[in-house]
Coordinates of N, CA and C in Angstrom, one line a residue:
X287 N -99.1 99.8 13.3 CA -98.6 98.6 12.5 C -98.0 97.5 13.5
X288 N -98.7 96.5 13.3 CA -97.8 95.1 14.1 C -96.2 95.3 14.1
X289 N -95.4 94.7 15.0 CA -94.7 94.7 15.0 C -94.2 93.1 14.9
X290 N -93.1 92.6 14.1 CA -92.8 91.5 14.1 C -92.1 90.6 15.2
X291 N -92.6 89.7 15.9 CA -92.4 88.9 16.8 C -91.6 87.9 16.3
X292 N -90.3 88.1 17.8 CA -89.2 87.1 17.8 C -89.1 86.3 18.9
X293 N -89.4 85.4 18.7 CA -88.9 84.3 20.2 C -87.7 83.9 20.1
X294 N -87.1 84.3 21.6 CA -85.7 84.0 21.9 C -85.5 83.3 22.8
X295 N -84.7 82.1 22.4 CA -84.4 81.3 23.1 C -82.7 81.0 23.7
X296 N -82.9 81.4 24.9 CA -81.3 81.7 25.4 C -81.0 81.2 27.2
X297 N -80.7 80.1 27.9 CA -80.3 80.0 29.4 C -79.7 81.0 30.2
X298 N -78.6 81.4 28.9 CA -77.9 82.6 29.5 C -78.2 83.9 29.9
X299 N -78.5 84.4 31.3 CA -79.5 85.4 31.4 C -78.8 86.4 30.7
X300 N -77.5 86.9 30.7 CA -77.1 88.2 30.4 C -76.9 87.9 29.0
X301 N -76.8 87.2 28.0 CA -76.9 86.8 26.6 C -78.1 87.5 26.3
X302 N -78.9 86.7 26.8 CA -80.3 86.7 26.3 C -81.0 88.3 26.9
X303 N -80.8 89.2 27.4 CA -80.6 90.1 27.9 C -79.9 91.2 27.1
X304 N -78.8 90.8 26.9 CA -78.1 91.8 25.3 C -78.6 91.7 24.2
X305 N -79.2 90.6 23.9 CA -79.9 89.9 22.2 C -81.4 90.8 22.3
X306 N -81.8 90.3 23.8 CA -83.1 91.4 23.7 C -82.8 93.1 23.7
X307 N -82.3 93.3 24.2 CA -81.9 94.8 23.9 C -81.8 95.2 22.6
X308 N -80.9 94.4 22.4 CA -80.7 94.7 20.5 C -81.7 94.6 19.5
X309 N -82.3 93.2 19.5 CA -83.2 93.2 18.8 C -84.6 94.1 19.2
X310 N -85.1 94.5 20.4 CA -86.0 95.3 20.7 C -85.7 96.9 20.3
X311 N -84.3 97.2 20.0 CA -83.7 98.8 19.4 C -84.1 98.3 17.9
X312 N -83.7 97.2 17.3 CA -84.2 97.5 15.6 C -85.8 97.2 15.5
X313 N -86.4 97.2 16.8 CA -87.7 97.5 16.3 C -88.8 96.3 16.5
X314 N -88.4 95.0 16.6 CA -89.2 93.8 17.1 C -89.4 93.6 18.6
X315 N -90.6 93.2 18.7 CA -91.2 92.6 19.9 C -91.0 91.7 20.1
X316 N -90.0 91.2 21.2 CA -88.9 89.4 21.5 C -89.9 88.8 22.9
X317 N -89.8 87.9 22.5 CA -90.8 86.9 23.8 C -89.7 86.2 24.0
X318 N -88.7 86.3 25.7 CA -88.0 85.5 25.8 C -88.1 84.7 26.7
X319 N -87.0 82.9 26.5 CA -87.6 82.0 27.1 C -86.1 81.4 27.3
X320 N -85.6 80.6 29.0 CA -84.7 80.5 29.0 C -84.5 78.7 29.5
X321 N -86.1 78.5 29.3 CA -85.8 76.6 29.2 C -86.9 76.8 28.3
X322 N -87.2 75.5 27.5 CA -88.1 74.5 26.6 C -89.6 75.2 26.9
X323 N -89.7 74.9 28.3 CA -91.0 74.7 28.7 C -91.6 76.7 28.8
X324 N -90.3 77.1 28.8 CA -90.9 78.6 28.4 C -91.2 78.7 27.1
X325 N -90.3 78.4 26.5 CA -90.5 78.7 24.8 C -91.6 78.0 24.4
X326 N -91.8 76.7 24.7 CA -93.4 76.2 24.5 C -94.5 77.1 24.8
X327 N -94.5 77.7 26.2 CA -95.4 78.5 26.0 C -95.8 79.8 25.4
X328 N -94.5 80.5 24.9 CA -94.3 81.4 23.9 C -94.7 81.0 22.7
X329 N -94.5 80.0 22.4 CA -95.1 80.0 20.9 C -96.5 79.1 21.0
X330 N -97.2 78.8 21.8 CA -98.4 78.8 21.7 C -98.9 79.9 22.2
X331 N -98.5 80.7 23.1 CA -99.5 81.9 23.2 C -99.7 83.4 22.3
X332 N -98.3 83.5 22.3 CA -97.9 84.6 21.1 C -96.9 83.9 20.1
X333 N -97.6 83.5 18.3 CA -96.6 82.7 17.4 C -95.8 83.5 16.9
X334 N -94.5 83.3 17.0 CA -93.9 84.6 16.3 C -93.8 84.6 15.1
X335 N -92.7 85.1 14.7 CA -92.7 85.6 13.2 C -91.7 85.2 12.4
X336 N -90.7 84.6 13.4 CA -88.7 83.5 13.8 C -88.7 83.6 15.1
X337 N -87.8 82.6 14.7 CA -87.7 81.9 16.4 C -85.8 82.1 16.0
X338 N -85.6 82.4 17.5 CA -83.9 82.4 17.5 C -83.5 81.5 18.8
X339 N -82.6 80.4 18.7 CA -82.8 79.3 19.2 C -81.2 78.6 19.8
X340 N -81.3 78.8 21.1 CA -79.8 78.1 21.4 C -80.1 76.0 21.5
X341 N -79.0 75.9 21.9 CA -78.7 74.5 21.5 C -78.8 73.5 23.0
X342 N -78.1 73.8 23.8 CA -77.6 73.6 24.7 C -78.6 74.0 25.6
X343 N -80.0 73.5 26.6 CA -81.1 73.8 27.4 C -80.9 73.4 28.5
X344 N -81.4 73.7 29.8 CA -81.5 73.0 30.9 C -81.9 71.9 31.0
X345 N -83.2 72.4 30.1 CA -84.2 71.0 30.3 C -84.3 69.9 28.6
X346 N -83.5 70.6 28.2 CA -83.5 69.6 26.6 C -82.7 70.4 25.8
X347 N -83.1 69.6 24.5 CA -81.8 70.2 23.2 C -82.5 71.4 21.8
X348 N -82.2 72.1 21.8 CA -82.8 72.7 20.6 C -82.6 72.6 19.8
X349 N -82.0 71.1 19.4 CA -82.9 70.5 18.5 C -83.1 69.7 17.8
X350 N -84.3 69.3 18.9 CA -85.3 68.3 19.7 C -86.2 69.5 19.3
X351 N -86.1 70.1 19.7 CA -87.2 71.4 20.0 C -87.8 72.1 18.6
X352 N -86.4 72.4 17.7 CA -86.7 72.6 16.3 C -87.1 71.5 15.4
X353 N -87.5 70.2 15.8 CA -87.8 68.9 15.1 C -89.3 69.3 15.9
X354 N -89.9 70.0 17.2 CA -91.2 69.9 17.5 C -92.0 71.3 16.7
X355 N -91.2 72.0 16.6 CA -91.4 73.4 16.1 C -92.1 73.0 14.5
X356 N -91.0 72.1 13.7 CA -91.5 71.6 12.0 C -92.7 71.1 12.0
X357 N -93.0 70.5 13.5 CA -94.6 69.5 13.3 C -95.4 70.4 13.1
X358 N -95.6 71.7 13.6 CA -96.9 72.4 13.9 C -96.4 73.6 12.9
X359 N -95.3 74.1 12.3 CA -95.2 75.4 11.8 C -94.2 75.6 11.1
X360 N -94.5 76.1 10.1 CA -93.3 76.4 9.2 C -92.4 77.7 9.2
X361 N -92.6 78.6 10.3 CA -91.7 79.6 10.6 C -90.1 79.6 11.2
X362 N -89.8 80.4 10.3 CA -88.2 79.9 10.4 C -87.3 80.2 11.6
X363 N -86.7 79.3 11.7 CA -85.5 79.3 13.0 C -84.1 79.3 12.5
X364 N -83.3 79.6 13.5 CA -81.9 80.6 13.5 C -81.6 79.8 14.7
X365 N -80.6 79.2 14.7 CA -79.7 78.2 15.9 C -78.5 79.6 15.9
X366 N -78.6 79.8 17.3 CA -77.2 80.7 17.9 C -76.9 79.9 19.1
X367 N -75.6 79.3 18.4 CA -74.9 78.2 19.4 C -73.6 78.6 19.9
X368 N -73.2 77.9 20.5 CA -71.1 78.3 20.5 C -71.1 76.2 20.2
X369 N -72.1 75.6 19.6 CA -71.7 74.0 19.3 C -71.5 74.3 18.0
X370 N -69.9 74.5 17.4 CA -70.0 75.2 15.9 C -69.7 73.2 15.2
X371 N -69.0 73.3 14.2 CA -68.1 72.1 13.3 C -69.6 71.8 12.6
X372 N -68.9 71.0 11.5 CA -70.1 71.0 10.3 C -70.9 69.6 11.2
X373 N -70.9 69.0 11.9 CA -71.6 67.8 12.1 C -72.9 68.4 12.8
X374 N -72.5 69.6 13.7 CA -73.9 70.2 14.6 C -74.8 70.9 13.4
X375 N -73.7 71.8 12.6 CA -74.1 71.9 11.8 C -75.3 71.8 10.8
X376 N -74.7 70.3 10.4 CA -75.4 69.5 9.4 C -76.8 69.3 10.6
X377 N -76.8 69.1 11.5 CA -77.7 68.5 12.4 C -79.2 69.4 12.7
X378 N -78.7 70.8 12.9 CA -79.6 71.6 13.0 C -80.4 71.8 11.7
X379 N -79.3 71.9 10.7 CA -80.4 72.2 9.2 C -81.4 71.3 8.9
X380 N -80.9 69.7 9.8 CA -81.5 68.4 8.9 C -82.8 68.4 10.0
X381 N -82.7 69.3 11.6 CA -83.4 69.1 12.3 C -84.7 70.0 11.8
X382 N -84.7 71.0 10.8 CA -85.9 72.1 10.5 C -84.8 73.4 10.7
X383 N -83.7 73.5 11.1 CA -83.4 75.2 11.4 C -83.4 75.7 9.7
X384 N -83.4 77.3 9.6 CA -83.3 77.5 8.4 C -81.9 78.5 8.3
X385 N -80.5 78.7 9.4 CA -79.9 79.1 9.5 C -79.6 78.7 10.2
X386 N -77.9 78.9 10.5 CA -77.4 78.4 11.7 C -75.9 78.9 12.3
X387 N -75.9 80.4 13.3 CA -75.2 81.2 13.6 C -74.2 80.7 14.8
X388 N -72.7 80.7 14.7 CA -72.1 80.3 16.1 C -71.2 81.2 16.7
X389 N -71.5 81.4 18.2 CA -71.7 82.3 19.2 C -69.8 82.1 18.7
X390 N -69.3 83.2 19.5 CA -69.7 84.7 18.7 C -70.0 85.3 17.9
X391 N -70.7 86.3 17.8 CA -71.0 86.9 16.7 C -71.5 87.8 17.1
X392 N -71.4 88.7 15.7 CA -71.5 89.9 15.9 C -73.1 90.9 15.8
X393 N -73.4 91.8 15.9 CA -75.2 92.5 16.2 C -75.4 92.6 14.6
X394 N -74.3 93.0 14.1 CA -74.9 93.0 12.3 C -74.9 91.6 11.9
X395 N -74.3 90.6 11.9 CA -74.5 89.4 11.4 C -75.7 88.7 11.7
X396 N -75.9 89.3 12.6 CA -77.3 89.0 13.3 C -78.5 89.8 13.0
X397 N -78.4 90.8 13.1 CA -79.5 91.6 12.1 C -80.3 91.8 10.8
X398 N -77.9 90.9 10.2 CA -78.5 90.5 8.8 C -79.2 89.1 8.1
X399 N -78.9 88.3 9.2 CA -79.5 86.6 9.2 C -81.0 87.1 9.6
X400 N -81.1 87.8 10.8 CA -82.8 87.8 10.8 C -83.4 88.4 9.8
X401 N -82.9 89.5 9.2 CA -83.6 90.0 8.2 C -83.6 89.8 6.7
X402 N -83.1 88.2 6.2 CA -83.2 87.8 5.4 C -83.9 86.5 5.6
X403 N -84.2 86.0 6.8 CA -85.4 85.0 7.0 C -86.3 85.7 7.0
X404 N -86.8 86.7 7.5 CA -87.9 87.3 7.3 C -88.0 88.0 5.8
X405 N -87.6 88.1 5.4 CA -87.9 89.2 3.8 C -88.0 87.4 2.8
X406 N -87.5 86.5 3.4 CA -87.8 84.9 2.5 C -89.0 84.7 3.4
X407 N -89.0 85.1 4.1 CA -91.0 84.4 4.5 C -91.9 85.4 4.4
X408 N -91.6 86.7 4.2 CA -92.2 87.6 3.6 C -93.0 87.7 2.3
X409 N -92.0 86.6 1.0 CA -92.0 86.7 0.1 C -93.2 85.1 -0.3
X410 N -93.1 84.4 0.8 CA -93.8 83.5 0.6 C -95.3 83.1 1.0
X411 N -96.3 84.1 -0.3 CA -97.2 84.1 -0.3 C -98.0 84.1 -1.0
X412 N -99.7 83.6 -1.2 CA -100.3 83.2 -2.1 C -100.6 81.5 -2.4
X413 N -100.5 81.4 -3.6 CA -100.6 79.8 -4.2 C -99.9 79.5 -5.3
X414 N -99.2 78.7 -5.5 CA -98.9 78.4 -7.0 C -99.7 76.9 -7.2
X415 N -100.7 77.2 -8.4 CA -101.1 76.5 -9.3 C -100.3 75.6 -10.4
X416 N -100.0 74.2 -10.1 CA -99.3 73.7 -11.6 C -100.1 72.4 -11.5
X417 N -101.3 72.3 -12.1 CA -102.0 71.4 -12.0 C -101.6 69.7 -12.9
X418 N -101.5 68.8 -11.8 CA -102.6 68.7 -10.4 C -101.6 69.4 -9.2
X419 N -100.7 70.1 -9.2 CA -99.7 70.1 -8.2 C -100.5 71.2 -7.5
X420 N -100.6 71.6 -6.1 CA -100.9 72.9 -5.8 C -100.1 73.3 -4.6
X421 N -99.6 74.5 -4.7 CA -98.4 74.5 -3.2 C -99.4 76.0 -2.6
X422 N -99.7 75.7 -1.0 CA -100.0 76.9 -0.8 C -99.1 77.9 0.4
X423 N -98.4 78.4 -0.3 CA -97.3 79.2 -0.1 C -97.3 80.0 1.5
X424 N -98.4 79.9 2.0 CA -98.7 80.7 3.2 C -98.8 79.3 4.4
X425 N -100.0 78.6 4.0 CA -99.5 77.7 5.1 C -98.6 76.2 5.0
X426 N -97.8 76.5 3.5 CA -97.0 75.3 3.3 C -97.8 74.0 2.9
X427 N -99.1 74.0 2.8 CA -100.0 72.9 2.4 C -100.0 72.4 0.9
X428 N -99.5 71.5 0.7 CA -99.3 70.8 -0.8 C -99.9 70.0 -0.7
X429 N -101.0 69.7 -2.2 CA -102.1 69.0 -2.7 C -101.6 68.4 -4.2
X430 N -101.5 66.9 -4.0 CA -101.2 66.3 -5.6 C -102.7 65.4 -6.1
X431 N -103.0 66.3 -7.1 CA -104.6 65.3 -7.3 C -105.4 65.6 -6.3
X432 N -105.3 66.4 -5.3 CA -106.3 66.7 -4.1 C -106.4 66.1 -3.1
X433 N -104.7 65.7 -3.2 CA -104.6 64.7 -2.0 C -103.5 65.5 -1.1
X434 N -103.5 66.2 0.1 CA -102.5 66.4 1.0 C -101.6 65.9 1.0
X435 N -99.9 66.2 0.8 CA -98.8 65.8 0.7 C -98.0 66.4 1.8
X436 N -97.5 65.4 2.9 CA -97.4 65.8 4.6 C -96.0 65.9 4.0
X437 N -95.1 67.5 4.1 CA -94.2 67.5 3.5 C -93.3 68.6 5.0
X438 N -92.0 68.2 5.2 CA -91.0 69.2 6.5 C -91.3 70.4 5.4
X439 N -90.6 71.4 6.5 CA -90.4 72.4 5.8 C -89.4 72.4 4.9
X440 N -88.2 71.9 5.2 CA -87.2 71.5 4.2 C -87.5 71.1 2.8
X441 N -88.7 69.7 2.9 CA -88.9 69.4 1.9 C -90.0 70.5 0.7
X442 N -90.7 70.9 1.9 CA -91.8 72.5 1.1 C -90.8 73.6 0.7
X443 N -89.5 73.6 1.1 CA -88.5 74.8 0.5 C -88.1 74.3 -0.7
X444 N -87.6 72.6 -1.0 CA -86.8 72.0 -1.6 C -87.7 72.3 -3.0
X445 N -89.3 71.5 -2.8 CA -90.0 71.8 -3.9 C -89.8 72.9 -4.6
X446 N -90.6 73.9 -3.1 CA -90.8 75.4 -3.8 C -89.8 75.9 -4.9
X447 N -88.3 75.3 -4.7 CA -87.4 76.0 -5.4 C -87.2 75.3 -6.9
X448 N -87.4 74.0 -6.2 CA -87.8 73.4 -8.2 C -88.3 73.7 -9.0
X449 N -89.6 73.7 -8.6 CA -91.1 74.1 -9.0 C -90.4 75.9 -9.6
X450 N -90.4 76.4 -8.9 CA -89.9 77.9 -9.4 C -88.6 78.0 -10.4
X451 N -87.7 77.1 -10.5 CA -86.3 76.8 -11.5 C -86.9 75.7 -12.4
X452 N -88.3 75.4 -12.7 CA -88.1 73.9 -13.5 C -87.8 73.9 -14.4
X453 N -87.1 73.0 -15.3 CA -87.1 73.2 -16.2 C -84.7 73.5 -16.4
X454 N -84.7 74.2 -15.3 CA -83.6 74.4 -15.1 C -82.3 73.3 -14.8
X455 N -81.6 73.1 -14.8 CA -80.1 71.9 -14.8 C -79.9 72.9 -13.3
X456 N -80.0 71.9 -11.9 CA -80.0 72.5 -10.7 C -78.3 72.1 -10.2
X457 N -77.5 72.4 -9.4 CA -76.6 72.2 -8.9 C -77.1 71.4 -7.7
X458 N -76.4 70.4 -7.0 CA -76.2 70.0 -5.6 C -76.5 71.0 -5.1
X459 N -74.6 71.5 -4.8 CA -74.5 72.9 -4.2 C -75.4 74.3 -4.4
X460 N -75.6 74.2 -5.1 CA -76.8 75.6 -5.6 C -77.9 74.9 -4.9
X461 N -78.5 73.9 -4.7 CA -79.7 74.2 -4.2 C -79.7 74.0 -2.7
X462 N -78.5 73.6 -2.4 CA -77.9 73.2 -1.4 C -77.9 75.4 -0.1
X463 N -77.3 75.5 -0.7 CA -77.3 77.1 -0.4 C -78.4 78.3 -0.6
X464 N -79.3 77.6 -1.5 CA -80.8 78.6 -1.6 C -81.6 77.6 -0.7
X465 N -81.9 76.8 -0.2 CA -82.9 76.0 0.7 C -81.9 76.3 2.0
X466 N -81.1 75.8 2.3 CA -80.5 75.4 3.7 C -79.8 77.1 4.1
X467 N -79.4 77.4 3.2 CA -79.0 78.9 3.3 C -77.2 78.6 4.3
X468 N -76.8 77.5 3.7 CA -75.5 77.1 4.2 C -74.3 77.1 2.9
X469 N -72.9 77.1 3.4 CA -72.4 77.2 2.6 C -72.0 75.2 2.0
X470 N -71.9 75.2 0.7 CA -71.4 73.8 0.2 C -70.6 72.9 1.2
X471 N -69.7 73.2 1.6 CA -68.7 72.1 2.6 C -69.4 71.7 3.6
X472 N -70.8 72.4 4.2 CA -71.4 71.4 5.1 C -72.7 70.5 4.7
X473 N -72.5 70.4 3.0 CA -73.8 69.5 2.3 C -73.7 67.9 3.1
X474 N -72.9 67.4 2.7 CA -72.6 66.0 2.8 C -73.7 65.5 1.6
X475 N -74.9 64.7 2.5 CA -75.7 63.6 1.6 C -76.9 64.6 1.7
X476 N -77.4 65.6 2.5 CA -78.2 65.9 2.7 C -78.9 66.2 1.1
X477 N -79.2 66.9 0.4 CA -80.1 67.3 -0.8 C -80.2 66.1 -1.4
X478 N -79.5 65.0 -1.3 CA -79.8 63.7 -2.5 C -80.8 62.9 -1.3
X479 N -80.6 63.1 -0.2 CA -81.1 62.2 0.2 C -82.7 62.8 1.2
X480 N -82.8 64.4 0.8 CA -84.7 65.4 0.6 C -84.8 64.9 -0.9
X481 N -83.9 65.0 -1.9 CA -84.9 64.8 -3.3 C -85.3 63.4 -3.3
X482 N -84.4 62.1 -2.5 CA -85.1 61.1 -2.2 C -86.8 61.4 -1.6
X483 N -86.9 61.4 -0.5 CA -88.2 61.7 0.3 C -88.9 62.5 -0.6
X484 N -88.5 63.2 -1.7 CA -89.4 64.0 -2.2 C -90.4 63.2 -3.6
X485 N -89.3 62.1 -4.1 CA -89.4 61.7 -5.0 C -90.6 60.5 -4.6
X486 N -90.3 60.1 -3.0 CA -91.2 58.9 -2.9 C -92.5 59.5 -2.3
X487 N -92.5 60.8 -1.9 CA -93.9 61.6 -1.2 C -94.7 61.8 -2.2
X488 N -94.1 62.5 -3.5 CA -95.1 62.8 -5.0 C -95.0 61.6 -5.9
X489 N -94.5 60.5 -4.7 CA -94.9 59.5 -6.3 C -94.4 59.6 -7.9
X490 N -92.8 60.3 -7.8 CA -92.7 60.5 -9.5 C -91.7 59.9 -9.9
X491 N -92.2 58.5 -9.8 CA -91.7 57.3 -10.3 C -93.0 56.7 -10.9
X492 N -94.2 56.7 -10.7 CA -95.2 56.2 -11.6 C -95.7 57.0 -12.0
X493 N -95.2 57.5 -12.9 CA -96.6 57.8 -14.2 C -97.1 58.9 -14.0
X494 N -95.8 59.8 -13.2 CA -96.2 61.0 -12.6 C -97.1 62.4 -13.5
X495 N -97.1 63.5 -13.3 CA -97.3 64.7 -14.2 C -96.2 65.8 -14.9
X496 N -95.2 64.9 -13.4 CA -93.6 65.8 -13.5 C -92.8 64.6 -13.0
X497 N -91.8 65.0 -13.6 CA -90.0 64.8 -13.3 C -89.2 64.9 -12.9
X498 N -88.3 64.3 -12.0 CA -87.9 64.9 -11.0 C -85.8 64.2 -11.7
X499 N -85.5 64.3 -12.3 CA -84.1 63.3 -13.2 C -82.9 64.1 -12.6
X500 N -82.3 63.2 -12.6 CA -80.7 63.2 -12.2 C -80.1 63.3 -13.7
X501 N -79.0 64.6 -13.4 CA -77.8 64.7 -14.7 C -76.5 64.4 -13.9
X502 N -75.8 63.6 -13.7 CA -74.7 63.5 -12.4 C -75.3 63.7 -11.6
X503 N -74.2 65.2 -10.9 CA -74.5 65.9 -9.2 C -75.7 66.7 -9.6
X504 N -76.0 66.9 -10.7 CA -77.4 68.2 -10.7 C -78.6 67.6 -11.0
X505 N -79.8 68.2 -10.7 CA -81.2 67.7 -11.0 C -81.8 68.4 -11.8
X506 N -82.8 67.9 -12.6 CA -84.1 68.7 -13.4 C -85.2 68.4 -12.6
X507 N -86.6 69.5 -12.7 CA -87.8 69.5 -12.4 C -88.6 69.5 -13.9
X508 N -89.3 69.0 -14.0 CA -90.5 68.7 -15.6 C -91.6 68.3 -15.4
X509 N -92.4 69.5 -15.4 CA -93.5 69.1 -15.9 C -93.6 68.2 -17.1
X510 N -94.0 66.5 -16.9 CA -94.0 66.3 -18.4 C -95.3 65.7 -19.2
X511 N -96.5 66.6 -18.4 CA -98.0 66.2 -19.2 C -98.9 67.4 -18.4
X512 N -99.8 67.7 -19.0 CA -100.7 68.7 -18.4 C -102.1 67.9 -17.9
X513 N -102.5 68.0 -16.7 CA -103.7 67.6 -16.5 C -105.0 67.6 -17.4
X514 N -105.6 66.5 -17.2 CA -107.3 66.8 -17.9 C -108.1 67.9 -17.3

């Protein structure tokens, strides 16, 4: 059986050295990289499966790195920094990370952050059909009318979760914490201002198939017509 591949990104030799120990005892195969230009070539030679990602590079920032990572792939990243406060915070989530861990920390907190990005990208497979909408859940490719909709991963989580609750009265914060996987005090503008971009990517302001409406702080998703 494959084994699931992690690329580790860490300067610090003896960090990155304890992370790989550990993670190679629960069972994954870690490709580690300790500038940019290694991790570049780790993830084009062998893609992993998550990427675990310090902040602070020799040769650049991670992320810069995690904004090049969103262009080509929707596999999810995990920032293990010691740059904590909600501003870096806010920075990494808005950059593509889908977690965001600060040094110290402990081997189970870590075990249990990887293993709940994986068991969410596990789960994200197949197609959902809601015509004309079509989301294809494996390589994140969304088609409205059969037209390609060039969407971050953020914004393909943001959907996915509407699309899957529609119908439902959404919280900020609730959706705030199932996409970004952060707690509420480090929201700021961020979700009002993805259902922005989402609202002007699908076009549902004209004469859409769905609805995308504001109740105050919470949102609805509506289908509100069925294709021909």
């Amino acid at each position: 059986m494959k084994k699931t591949r992690i690329l580790l990104v860490e300067d610090e030799t003896d960090v990155l050295q304890v992370n790989r120990a550990f993670l190679e005892e629960q069972g994954y195969e870690v490709c580690c990289a300790e500038t940019l230009r290694e991790a570049r070539n780790c993830l084009w030679e062998s893609p992993p499966d998550l990427v675990l990602l310090d902040v602070l590079l020799p040769d650049g920032s991670g992320y810069d790195f995690c904004r090049e990572i969103r262009e080509i792939s929707l596999v999810p990243v995990i920032f293990l920094t010691c740059m904590g406060g909600d501003g870096h915070i806010v920075t990494g989530l808005d950059r593509g990370g889908d977690d965001y861990i600060i040094k110290p920390y402990s081997f189970s907190v870590l075990q249990a952050r990887v293993a709940a990005q994986l068991r969410r990208r596990g789960t994200v497979t197949g197609e959902i059909s809601l015509p004309p909408l079509q989301i294809n859940l494996t390589s994140g490719l969304v088609r409205l009318n059969g037209e390609t909709i060039d969407l971050t991963r953020k914004e393909f989580l943001l959907l996915l979760y509407l699309v899957e609750n529609r119908g439902q009265e959404l919280s900020q914060a609730g959706i705030y914490e199932a996409v970004w996987s952060a707690p509420p005090e480090t929201m700021g503008n961020t979700v009002r201002m993805h259902v922005s971009r989402l609202r002007q990517k699908l076009r549902l302001d004209e004469g859409s198939a769905f609805e995308l409406s504001a109740a105050g702080q919470n949102y609805i998703f509506l289908r509100t017509v069925y294709a021909p």
